[in-house]
Amino acid sequence: MSPEDFERIKAWFRSHVASYMDMDPDGLKNIRLKEEHTYRVLDATIAIASGENLSEEQSITAAAVAILHDAGRFPQYRKWRTFRDSESDNHARLAVDLIRVQGVLEHLEKPEQLLIEEAIRFHNLLALPDRHDSGTDLFIRLIRDADKLDIWRVFLEYFRQPEEERASAASLGFPDLPGVTGACVSSIQRGEIVRLEDCRKLNDFRLLQISWVYDLNFRTTYRLLRERGYIRELASALPDDNILSCAIENAITHISVMADRAR
């Protein structure tokens, strides 16, 4: 893919988002939230690609995946007024369907089209599928890391804002109740990803995001996460509990170990 190919894809994305700017004020906040998220994921993708010394061609392909990965969020929100896939539709599948219907990648060779589509289709899974194209593996892992880096930012900024300025769909509708669900604590104690279906409240969702430190793929991602301090800020809102605190400290230690590991 050439830089000109990428600019063509980026222009389509701008036009796509513009078609959703006719919504009510609350809807517009959520549309703009996903627009900014996409560009931030693009920035994170470029940073990771640079830190991992990817080739120019690989970096451009990764950038194309980043700009398109959440294209399905916009029709998802217009139809269902939520970003929660379990209450609407799989936004990754919606993105691939949209890309195909509108011929966004038709100027590319077929293998490259399929590579980008596959990376988008798998970017939001709990874990990577056992069977996928080995040529796509790098780009799936890269978009998953870049996406997480910015979701942490989105979630933390949500709580820094006055309530009336918040994008209503950012917290996925979880109630802000005290405590943490036991299944979520058990998962992070074991160094596993907290499952969304186990989450019952906002604190569980915070813990789910902290557990993502066990599902990152690149040393550069860990380095950026450590520099930004997202995990300690997320943890600061959780209950003061010795078992939970120990599990979180283990997660933070894991970040440093992975950031400092040899290439």
XYZ file of N, CA and C in Angstrom:
789
model
N 0.845 -1.199 0.000
C 0.000 0.000 0.000
C 0.878 1.246 0.000
N 0.525 2.209 -0.813
C 1.285 3.453 -0.896
C 0.704 4.496 0.060
N 1.475 5.552 0.360
C 0.907 6.648 1.163
C -0.341 7.239 0.522
N -0.395 7.271 -0.788
C -1.575 7.810 -1.494
C -2.798 6.915 -1.269
N -2.577 5.605 -1.242
C -3.666 4.667 -0.949
C -4.238 4.935 0.443
N -3.331 5.140 1.400
C -3.783 5.407 2.767
C -4.566 6.711 2.842
N -4.093 7.752 2.174
C -4.803 9.032 2.207
C -6.204 8.897 1.615
N -6.355 8.040 0.632
C -7.673 7.797 0.048
C -8.603 7.134 1.073
N -8.074 6.183 1.818
C -8.854 5.509 2.857
C -9.207 6.493 3.976
N -8.258 7.320 4.340
C -8.484 8.314 5.394
C -9.549 9.323 4.971
N -9.552 9.710 3.720
C -10.570 10.634 3.203
C -11.956 10.001 3.274
N -12.022 8.698 2.971
C -13.315 8.014 3.099
C -13.796 8.050 4.541
N -12.890 7.819 5.485
C -13.278 7.826 6.891
C -13.825 9.189 7.312
N -13.173 10.253 6.888
C -13.657 11.604 7.230
C -15.072 11.811 6.699
N -15.321 11.376 5.468
C -16.643 11.507 4.861
C -17.666 10.647 5.607
N -17.252 9.460 5.993
C -18.118 8.538 6.732
C -18.565 9.172 8.049
N -17.638 9.710 8.797
C -17.976 10.333 10.084
C -18.867 11.554 9.881
N -18.576 12.337 8.859
C -19.364 13.551 8.595
C -20.840 13.236 8.392
N -21.140 12.047 7.885
C -22.537 11.683 7.631
C -23.315 11.405 8.907
N -22.631 11.387 10.049
C -23.293 11.152 11.343
C -23.350 12.407 12.207
N -23.012 13.546 11.635
C -22.972 14.787 12.407
C -24.325 15.489 12.504
N -25.393 14.808 12.095
C -26.731 15.391 12.152
C -27.507 14.932 13.385
N -26.812 14.367 14.365
C -27.487 13.787 15.514
C -27.779 14.835 16.583
N -28.574 14.455 17.559
C -28.888 15.323 18.701
C -27.620 15.552 19.525
N -27.628 16.533 20.451
C -26.395 16.869 21.184
C -25.746 15.694 21.905
N -26.539 14.845 22.574
C -25.948 13.708 23.280
C -25.361 12.715 22.279
N -26.078 12.457 21.205
C -25.571 11.555 20.180
C -24.287 12.073 19.561
N -24.237 13.367 19.353
C -23.052 13.973 18.737
C -21.820 13.817 19.625
N -22.003 13.882 20.949
C -20.877 13.666 21.868
C -20.293 12.272 21.666
N -21.172 11.295 21.504
C -20.710 9.920 21.351
C -20.064 9.679 19.994
N -20.589 10.308 18.956
C -19.973 10.201 17.635
C -18.589 10.841 17.646
N -18.486 12.006 18.236
C -17.181 12.688 18.302
C -16.195 11.922 19.172
N -16.710 11.264 20.210
C -15.855 10.435 21.050
C -15.172 9.356 20.205
N -15.934 8.680 19.340
C -15.366 7.622 18.514
C -14.504 8.175 17.381
N -14.834 9.343 16.903
C -13.978 9.969 15.896
C -12.600 10.273 16.480
N -12.585 10.911 17.655
C -11.300 11.231 18.285
C -10.553 9.950 18.649
N -11.282 8.962 19.153
C -10.659 7.685 19.495
C -9.939 7.097 18.285
N -10.570 7.136 17.132
C -9.958 6.564 15.931
C -8.632 7.246 15.606
N -8.614 8.568 15.662
C -7.371 9.274 15.346
C -6.301 9.040 16.414
N -6.726 8.871 17.659
C -5.760 8.565 18.719
C -5.200 7.152 18.560
N -6.050 6.214 18.151
C -5.569 4.857 17.875
C -4.592 4.880 16.706
N -4.862 5.708 15.723
C -3.925 5.867 14.613
C -2.577 6.364 15.125
N -2.582 7.368 15.991
C -1.330 7.881 16.565
C -0.601 6.791 17.346
N -1.349 6.019 18.142
C -0.732 4.947 18.932
C -0.150 3.873 18.023
N -0.853 3.570 16.946
C -0.367 2.578 15.981
C 0.958 3.023 15.376
N 1.024 4.281 14.989
C 2.266 4.813 14.406
C 3.403 4.759 15.425
N 3.101 5.076 16.691
C 4.125 5.051 17.740
C 4.636 3.633 17.982
N 3.725 2.670 18.039
C 4.141 1.284 18.257
C 4.935 0.774 17.056
N 4.452 1.065 15.850
C 5.146 0.623 14.639
C 6.569 1.171 14.596
N 6.723 2.437 14.985
C 8.056 3.050 15.006
C 8.941 2.401 16.062
N 8.371 2.207 17.266
C 9.143 1.611 18.357
C 9.571 0.187 18.073
N 8.786 -0.526 17.265
C 9.094 -1.912 16.931
C 9.840 -2.036 15.604
N 10.214 -0.890 15.021
C 11.008 -0.857 13.782
C 10.335 -1.574 12.614
N 9.035 -1.365 12.468
C 8.331 -1.918 11.321
C 8.757 -1.183 10.052
N 8.629 -1.841 8.916
C 8.963 -1.218 7.645
C 7.922 -0.148 7.303
N 8.241 0.691 6.344
C 7.294 1.721 5.922
C 6.004 1.087 5.400
N 6.147 0.036 4.615
C 4.962 -0.626 4.055
C 4.098 -1.230 5.162
N 4.728 -1.888 6.130
C 3.976 -2.444 7.253
C 3.285 -1.345 8.053
N 3.973 -0.240 8.255
C 3.408 0.863 9.036
C 2.189 1.477 8.351
N 2.240 1.610 7.040
C 1.101 2.173 6.310
C -0.098 1.230 6.367
N 0.153 -0.062 6.217
C -0.936 -1.034 6.320
C -1.549 -1.006 7.712
N -0.705 -0.945 8.733
C -1.201 -0.865 10.109
C -2.036 0.394 10.316
N -1.611 1.492 9.702
C -2.360 2.749 9.813
C -3.744 2.625 9.168
N -3.814 1.901 8.057
C -5.107 1.688 7.394
C -6.045 0.884 8.282
N -5.509 -0.149 8.935
C -6.320 -0.925 9.879
C -6.831 -0.021 10.996
N -5.967 0.839 11.513
C -6.340 1.725 12.620
C -7.460 2.683 12.237
N -7.380 3.293 11.064
C -8.370 4.300 10.681
C -9.730 3.657 10.395
N -9.731 2.355 10.085
C -10.975 1.677 9.745
C -11.526 0.784 10.855
N -10.752 0.543 11.902
C -11.117 -0.516 12.854
C -12.462 -0.289 13.530
N -12.838 0.961 13.754
C -14.108 1.261 14.438
C -15.129 1.911 13.514
N -14.987 1.711 12.219
C -15.960 2.307 11.282
C -17.381 1.841 11.567
N -17.516 0.638 12.117
C -18.838 0.115 12.443
C -19.481 0.730 13.660
N -18.705 1.452 14.463
C -19.247 2.080 15.670
C -20.303 3.140 15.333
N -20.146 3.804 14.216
C -21.038 4.917 13.879
C -22.442 4.432 13.509
N -22.581 3.471 12.588
C -23.919 2.925 12.349
C -24.460 2.167 13.560
N -23.576 1.542 14.330
C -24.013 0.860 15.549
C -24.699 1.845 16.500
N -24.042 2.983 16.724
C -24.604 3.941 17.673
C -25.888 4.580 17.133
N -25.916 4.905 15.864
C -27.130 5.518 15.309
C -28.340 4.590 15.483
N -28.141 3.299 15.252
C -29.261 2.356 15.308
C -29.642 1.969 16.731
N -28.637 1.714 17.587
C -28.929 1.156 18.920
C -28.627 2.105 20.075
N -27.960 3.195 19.828
C -27.614 4.178 20.869
C -26.770 3.541 21.980
N -25.895 2.649 21.598
C -24.979 2.030 22.547
C -23.727 1.599 21.817
N -22.621 1.465 22.568
C -21.396 0.883 22.033
C -21.175 -0.520 22.612
N -22.175 -1.072 23.248
C -22.059 -2.396 23.844
C -22.527 -3.425 22.824
N -21.591 -4.223 22.326
C -21.904 -5.164 21.247
C -22.981 -6.166 21.652
N -22.967 -6.601 22.904
C -23.919 -7.612 23.354
C -25.357 -7.111 23.347
N -25.543 -5.798 23.299
C -26.877 -5.222 23.268
C -27.224 -4.659 21.890
N -26.347 -4.885 20.921
C -26.581 -4.345 19.571
C -26.067 -5.332 18.526
N -24.879 -5.089 18.009
C -24.268 -5.977 17.021
C -22.755 -5.838 17.136
N -22.038 -6.824 16.636
C -20.582 -6.831 16.691
C -20.045 -5.701 15.806
N -19.430 -4.705 16.426
C -19.015 -3.530 15.656
C -17.882 -3.839 14.677
N -17.088 -4.874 14.960
C -16.029 -5.257 14.023
C -16.636 -5.851 12.755
N -17.636 -6.703 12.915
C -18.316 -7.265 11.745
C -19.021 -6.173 10.954
N -19.653 -5.236 11.669
C -20.305 -4.115 10.989
C -19.302 -3.325 10.155
N -18.099 -3.137 10.696
C -17.061 -2.392 9.973
C -16.669 -3.110 8.686
N -16.443 -4.409 8.768
C -16.047 -5.165 7.575
C -17.158 -5.138 6.529
N -18.397 -5.320 6.969
C -19.524 -5.266 6.026
C -19.592 -3.910 5.327
N -19.426 -2.857 6.096
C -19.482 -1.503 5.550
C -18.363 -1.258 4.546
N -17.158 -1.673 4.904
C -15.991 -1.503 4.026
C -16.211 -2.202 2.686
N -16.797 -3.384 2.749
C -17.040 -4.131 1.515
C -18.146 -3.485 0.670
N -19.251 -3.117 1.317
C -20.378 -2.535 0.588
C -19.964 -1.238 -0.101
N -19.156 -0.427 0.568
C -18.768 0.860 0.010
C -17.472 0.807 -0.805
N -16.886 -0.362 -0.942
C -15.699 -0.505 -1.783
C -14.510 0.305 -1.323
N -14.365 0.438 -0.006
C -13.314 1.303 0.552
C -11.915 0.824 0.151
N -11.746 -0.485 0.015
C -10.417 -1.041 -0.262
C -10.286 -1.577 -1.678
N -11.223 -1.276 -2.535
C -11.232 -1.907 -3.859
C -10.050 -1.493 -4.733
N -9.360 -0.414 -4.389
C -8.191 0.002 -5.161
C -6.937 -0.772 -4.772
N -7.038 -1.649 -3.754
C -5.900 -2.442 -3.307
C -5.949 -3.841 -3.915
N -4.802 -4.512 -3.901
C -4.762 -5.904 -4.328
C -5.591 -6.753 -3.354
N -6.187 -7.820 -3.867
C -7.094 -8.637 -3.070
C -6.456 -9.162 -1.778
N -5.224 -9.685 -1.804
C -4.631 -10.179 -0.546
C -4.527 -9.093 0.523
N -4.224 -7.849 0.097
C -4.127 -6.765 1.077
C -5.503 -6.385 1.607
N -6.511 -6.403 0.766
C -7.878 -6.167 1.230
C -8.247 -7.166 2.323
N -7.991 -8.435 2.055
C -8.370 -9.485 2.996
C -7.575 -9.378 4.299
N -6.311 -8.989 4.207
C -5.473 -8.811 5.400
C -6.069 -7.741 6.311
N -6.409 -6.597 5.739
C -6.960 -5.489 6.519
C -8.307 -5.876 7.119
N -9.140 -6.533 6.312
C -10.452 -6.950 6.812
C -10.316 -7.930 7.977
N -9.386 -8.869 7.864
C -9.223 -9.866 8.925
C -8.720 -9.222 10.207
N -7.790 -8.280 10.096
C -7.289 -7.586 11.287
C -8.420 -6.837 11.988
N -9.283 -6.205 11.216
C -10.419 -5.482 11.793
C -11.400 -6.463 12.429
N -11.686 -7.557 11.749
C -12.674 -8.525 12.237
C -12.277 -9.106 13.592
N -10.982 -9.293 13.826
C -10.529 -9.947 15.048
C -10.054 -8.981 16.126
N -10.121 -7.670 15.876
C -9.487 -6.736 16.812
C -10.177 -6.676 18.162
N -11.460 -7.037 18.243
C -12.203 -6.862 19.491
C -12.506 -8.175 20.206
N -11.910 -9.276 19.776
C -12.152 -10.556 20.441
C -11.463 -10.600 21.802
N -12.039 -11.399 22.714
C -11.410 -11.558 24.027
C -9.983 -12.078 23.882
N -9.799 -13.019 22.973
C -8.466 -13.572 22.700
C -8.350 -13.839 21.211
N -7.121 -13.899 20.727
C -6.906 -14.173 19.312
C -7.423 -15.563 18.955
N -8.030 -15.719 17.798
C -8.504 -17.050 17.384
C -7.327 -17.981 17.129
N -7.562 -19.279 17.315
C -6.495 -20.262 17.085
C -6.082 -20.307 15.615
N -7.043 -20.046 14.731
C -6.762 -20.142 13.302
C -7.034 -18.814 12.625
N -5.979 -18.205 12.120
C -6.107 -17.017 11.288
C -4.869 -16.924 10.409
N -4.940 -16.103 9.419
C -3.853 -15.972 8.451
C -2.593 -15.473 9.166
N -1.509 -16.225 9.070
C -0.275 -15.840 9.764
C 0.243 -14.487 9.301
N -0.052 -14.120 8.058
C 0.382 -12.820 7.561
C -0.343 -11.662 8.204
N -1.497 -11.958 8.806
C -2.300 -10.924 9.448
C -1.954 -10.753 10.914
N -1.239 -11.713 11.468
C -1.013 -11.758 12.914
C -0.417 -10.455 13.453
N 0.601 -9.939 12.787
C 1.239 -8.696 13.230
C 0.225 -7.568 13.337
N -0.643 -7.445 12.356
C -1.569 -6.311 12.299
C -2.731 -6.472 13.281
N -3.139 -7.714 13.531
C -4.157 -7.946 14.560
C -3.597 -7.550 15.920
N -2.387 -7.995 16.211
C -1.789 -7.701 17.517
C -1.534 -6.204 17.689
N -1.142 -5.556 16.622
C -0.845 -4.125 16.702
C -2.114 -3.306 16.961
N -3.196 -3.606 16.235
C -4.426 -2.830 16.438
C -5.013 -3.115 17.811
N -4.888 -4.337 18.304
C -5.402 -4.644 19.639
C -4.659 -3.832 20.700
N -3.343 -3.709 20.561
C -2.567 -2.907 21.515
C -2.918 -1.429 21.417
N -2.933 -0.904 20.210
C -3.206 0.527 20.026
C -4.609 0.891 20.512
N -5.555 0.011 20.256
C -6.935 0.234 20.696
C -7.009 0.322 22.219
N -6.361 -0.603 22.907
C -6.366 -0.590 24.373
C -5.726 0.687 24.914
N -4.595 1.078 24.328
C -3.919 2.292 24.810
C -4.858 3.485 24.811
N -5.698 3.599 23.792
C -6.574 4.761 23.780
C -7.862 4.544 24.558
N -8.348 3.321 24.676
C -9.537 3.101 25.502
C -9.241 3.473 26.946
N -8.042 3.171 27.426
C -7.668 3.621 28.774
C -7.795 5.138 28.889
N -7.273 5.858 27.911
C -7.371 7.333 27.946
C -8.825 7.788 27.934
N -9.637 7.220 27.040
C -11.041 7.619 26.914
C -11.760 7.451 28.248
N -11.572 6.310 28.875
C -12.286 6.003 30.111
C -11.868 6.939 31.243
N -10.578 7.208 31.349
C -10.104 8.104 32.415
C -10.550 9.539 32.177
N -10.514 10.006 30.948
C -10.966 11.364 30.645
C -12.461 11.519 30.901
N -13.217 10.450 30.684
C -14.655 10.466 30.945
C -14.929 10.903 32.385
N -14.177 10.372 33.330
C -14.409 10.698 34.741
C -13.773 12.020 35.172
N -12.892 12.555 34.365
C -12.337 13.879 34.674
C -13.283 14.997 34.248
N -14.221 14.677 33.376
C -15.134 15.691 32.849
C -16.326 15.909 33.774
N -16.892 17.123 33.759
C -18.164 17.325 34.452
C -19.216 16.380 33.871
N -20.137 15.922 34.688
C -21.098 14.914 34.255
C -21.874 15.330 33.016
N -22.208 16.637 32.932
C -23.014 17.094 31.801
C -22.242 17.096 30.480
N -20.911 16.984 30.539
C -20.103 16.996 29.321
C -19.719 15.590 28.851
N -20.064 14.560 29.621
C -19.635 13.202 29.303
C -20.412 12.614 28.135
N -19.706 11.814 27.339
C -20.377 11.034 26.283
C -21.055 9.854 26.961
N -22.362 9.775 26.864
C -23.140 8.855 27.687
C -22.822 7.383 27.471
N -22.345 7.012 26.292
C -22.126 5.593 25.983
C -20.739 5.087 26.382
N -19.878 5.967 26.881
C -18.482 5.588 27.126
C -18.328 4.532 28.210
N -19.228 4.529 29.209
C -19.101 3.578 30.314
C -19.915 2.310 30.091
N -20.478 2.143 28.895
C -21.237 0.955 28.507
C -22.457 0.704 29.390
N -22.896 1.718 30.120
C -24.122 1.597 30.896
C -23.974 0.898 32.234
N -22.747 0.624 32.690
C -22.573 -0.035 33.981
C -22.936 0.920 35.125
N -23.685 0.453 36.126
C -24.030 1.318 37.263
C -22.823 1.567 38.159
N -22.724 2.760 38.695
C -21.599 3.135 39.556
C -21.941 2.752 40.997
N -21.745 1.473 41.318
C -22.082 0.914 42.627
C -20.806 0.550 43.380
N -20.862 0.478 44.710
C -19.660 0.127 45.485
C -19.262 -1.335 45.295
N -18.012 -1.616 45.641
C -17.539 -2.984 45.616
C -17.100 -3.458 44.245
N -16.612 -4.701 44.228
C -16.159 -5.353 42.997
C -16.688 -6.783 43.006
N -17.146 -7.269 41.876
C -17.682 -8.622 41.767
C -16.565 -9.655 41.930
N -16.844 -10.701 42.725
C -15.824 -11.697 43.068
C -15.184 -12.369 41.873
N -15.968 -12.681 40.848
C -15.415 -13.353 39.669
C -14.376 -12.482 38.973
N -14.573 -11.187 39.002
C -13.622 -10.259 38.365
C -12.320 -10.205 39.160
N -12.429 -10.175 40.487
C -11.236 -10.178 41.333
C -10.456 -11.479 41.136
N -11.158 -12.600 41.086
C -10.493 -13.894 40.910
C -9.713 -13.957 39.596
N -10.305 -13.401 38.540
C -9.635 -13.428 37.235
C -8.325 -12.670 37.269
N -8.341 -11.460 37.815
C -7.106 -10.664 37.788
C -6.083 -11.214 38.782
N -6.541 -11.848 39.840
C -5.607 -12.520 40.753
C -4.805 -13.592 40.022
N -5.456 -14.272 39.106
C -4.792 -15.343 38.340
C -3.990 -14.804 37.156
N -3.985 -13.495 36.967
C -3.283 -12.918 35.821
C -4.017 -13.170 34.534
N -5.350 -13.225 34.608
C -6.181 -13.472 33.436
C -7.027 -12.246 33.111
N -7.547 -12.216 31.892
C -8.409 -11.123 31.477
C -9.779 -11.272 32.140
N -10.256 -10.214 32.745
C -11.609 -10.195 33.291
C -12.591 -10.241 32.116
N -13.580 -11.090 32.224
C -14.551 -11.241 31.142
C -15.666 -10.210 31.274
N -16.038 -9.609 30.147
C -17.072 -8.587 30.167
C -18.382 -9.129 30.728
N -18.691 -10.383 30.439
C -19.952 -10.945 30.924
C -19.974 -11.140 32.439
N -18.796 -11.096 33.093
C -18.740 -11.171 34.558
C -18.933 -9.807 35.218
N -18.837 -8.739 34.429
C -18.915 -7.383 34.978
C -20.363 -7.011 35.302
N -20.557 -6.467 36.487
C -21.886 -6.059 36.929
C -21.958 -4.570 37.254
N -20.821 -3.943 37.438
C -20.797 -2.541 37.864
C -19.555 -1.864 37.291
N -19.485 -0.571 37.475
C -18.399 0.225 36.898
C -17.030 -0.194 37.432
N -16.939 -0.537 38.711
C -15.659 -0.991 39.257
C -15.173 -2.272 38.578
N -16.105 -3.150 38.221
C -15.724 -4.363 37.491
C -15.128 -4.000 36.134
N -15.730 -3.006 35.487
C -15.241 -2.573 34.173
C -13.848 -1.946 34.304
N -13.615 -1.231 35.402
C -12.265 -0.706 35.664
C -11.272 -1.868 35.796
N -11.681 -2.893 36.532
C -10.802 -4.037 36.741
C -10.552 -4.778 35.430
N -11.565 -4.877 34.596
C -11.398 -5.482 33.279
C -10.313 -4.740 32.507
N -10.367 -3.425 32.527
C -9.371 -2.652 31.779
C -7.970 -2.815 32.362
N -7.872 -2.917 33.678
C -6.561 -3.163 34.284
C -6.026 -4.521 33.847
N -6.911 -5.502 33.753
C -6.474 -6.859 33.384
C -5.935 -6.932 31.961
N -6.230 -5.936 31.132
C -5.704 -5.929 29.768
C -4.182 -5.918 29.706
N -3.520 -5.585 30.821
C -2.047 -5.588 30.798
C -1.514 -6.982 30.487
N -2.333 -8.013 30.689
C -1.915 -9.382 30.394
C -2.226 -9.784 28.953
N -2.678 -8.837 28.158
C -3.028 -9.143 26.769
C -2.434 -8.114 25.817
N -1.217 -7.660 26.112
C -0.503 -6.766 25.208
C 0.611 -7.537 24.507
N 1.025 -7.031 23.368
C 1.892 -7.808 22.486
C 3.272 -7.237 22.222
N 3.473 -5.947 22.501
C 4.723 -5.305 22.105
C 5.372 -4.585 23.279
N 6.693 -4.667 23.314
C 7.453 -3.962 24.345
C 7.133 -2.474 24.314
N 6.994 -1.908 23.120
C 6.707 -0.473 22.999
C 5.370 -0.124 23.642
N 4.377 -0.992 23.515
C 3.081 -0.740 24.139
C 3.222 -0.677 25.648
N 3.954 -1.629 26.226
C 4.164 -1.617 27.675
C 4.908 -0.356 28.109
N 5.881 0.056 27.320
C 6.636 1.267 27.663
C 5.730 2.493 27.662
N 4.885 2.608 26.634
C 3.962 3.743 26.559
C 2.960 3.706 27.708
N 2.484 2.510 28.046
C 1.527 2.387 29.145
C 2.157 2.801 30.468
N 3.395 2.388 30.691
C 4.082 2.778 31.928
C 4.285 4.286 31.992
N 4.672 4.888 30.886
C 4.888 6.333 30.851
C 3.612 7.113 31.152
N 2.476 6.601 30.693
C 1.219 7.342 30.819
C 0.518 7.135 32.168
N 0.903 6.107 32.903
C 0.376 5.910 34.255
C -1.108 5.596 34.338
N -1.667 5.029 33.284
C -3.115 4.790 33.247
C -3.582 3.805 34.319
N -2.788 2.785 34.594
C -3.266 1.710 35.465
C -3.391 2.193 36.909
N -2.436 2.938 37.386
C -2.555 3.465 38.760
C -3.746 4.410 38.879
N -3.991 5.197 37.849
C -5.129 6.108 37.905
C -6.442 5.323 37.918
N -6.548 4.285 37.112
C -7.738 3.436 37.148
C -7.910 2.798 38.524
N -6.812 2.299 39.073
C -6.871 1.597 40.358
C -7.235 2.519 41.506
N -6.939 3.804 41.373
C -7.199 4.748 42.472
C -8.683 4.883 42.797
N -9.553 4.507 41.873
C -10.999 4.603 42.092
C -11.591 3.318 42.660
N -10.782 2.273 42.803
C -11.284 0.988 43.286
C -11.284 0.916 44.809
N -12.061 0.005 45.385
C -12.105 -0.124 46.849
C -10.739 -0.459 47.436
N -10.515 -0.024 48.677
C -9.273 -0.305 49.390
C -9.377 -1.708 49.989
N -8.781 -2.659 49.300
C -8.878 -4.064 49.699
C -7.522 -4.717 49.481
N -7.030 -5.440 50.466
C -5.680 -5.992 50.398
C -5.506 -6.980 49.241
N -6.473 -7.856 49.051
C -6.372 -8.846 47.971
C -6.367 -8.150 46.619
N -7.265 -7.181 46.468
C -7.358 -6.442 45.208
C -6.098 -5.624 44.968
N -5.593 -4.967 46.020
C -4.383 -4.154 45.885
C -3.188 -4.994 45.464
N -3.080 -6.194 46.017
C -1.974 -7.086 45.662
C -2.061 -7.495 44.190
N -3.269 -7.804 43.733
C -3.460 -8.197 42.334
C -3.105 -7.052 41.395
N -3.461 -5.842 41.785
C -3.163 -4.677 40.943
C -1.663 -4.398 40.921
N -0.999 -4.530 42.058
C 0.453 -4.339 42.090
C 1.159 -5.369 41.219
N 0.645 -6.583 41.202
C 1.215 -7.606 40.313
C 1.066 -7.194 38.843
N -0.083 -6.604 38.520
C -0.312 -6.146 37.148
C 0.651 -5.023 36.783
N 0.890 -4.105 37.713
C 1.792 -2.982 37.465
C 3.236 -3.477 37.335
N 3.608 -4.444 38.164
C 4.938 -5.052 38.045
C 5.107 -5.720 36.684
N 4.049 -6.385 36.224
C 4.081 -7.039 34.914
C 4.369 -6.030 33.804
N 3.785 -4.835 33.907
C 4.032 -3.793 32.901
C 5.528 -3.462 32.841
N 6.134 -3.238 33.997
C 7.550 -2.857 34.021
C 8.452 -3.970 33.513
N 8.142 -5.208 33.911
C 8.953 -6.339 33.452
C 8.902 -6.448 31.938
N 7.714 -6.311 31.367
C 7.553 -6.443 29.927
C 8.130 -5.240 29.176
N 8.053 -4.050 29.770
C 8.616 -2.862 29.131
C 10.129 -2.917 29.067
N 10.738 -3.580 30.050
C 12.201 -3.614 30.137
C 12.821 -4.864 29.543
N 12.000 -5.775 29.047
C 12.539 -7.031 28.540
C 13.369 -6.790 27.273
N 14.305 -7.662 27.049
C 15.155 -7.550 25.860
C 14.311 -7.793 24.613
N 14.682 -7.122 23.525
C 13.972 -7.327 22.259
C 14.231 -8.748 21.748
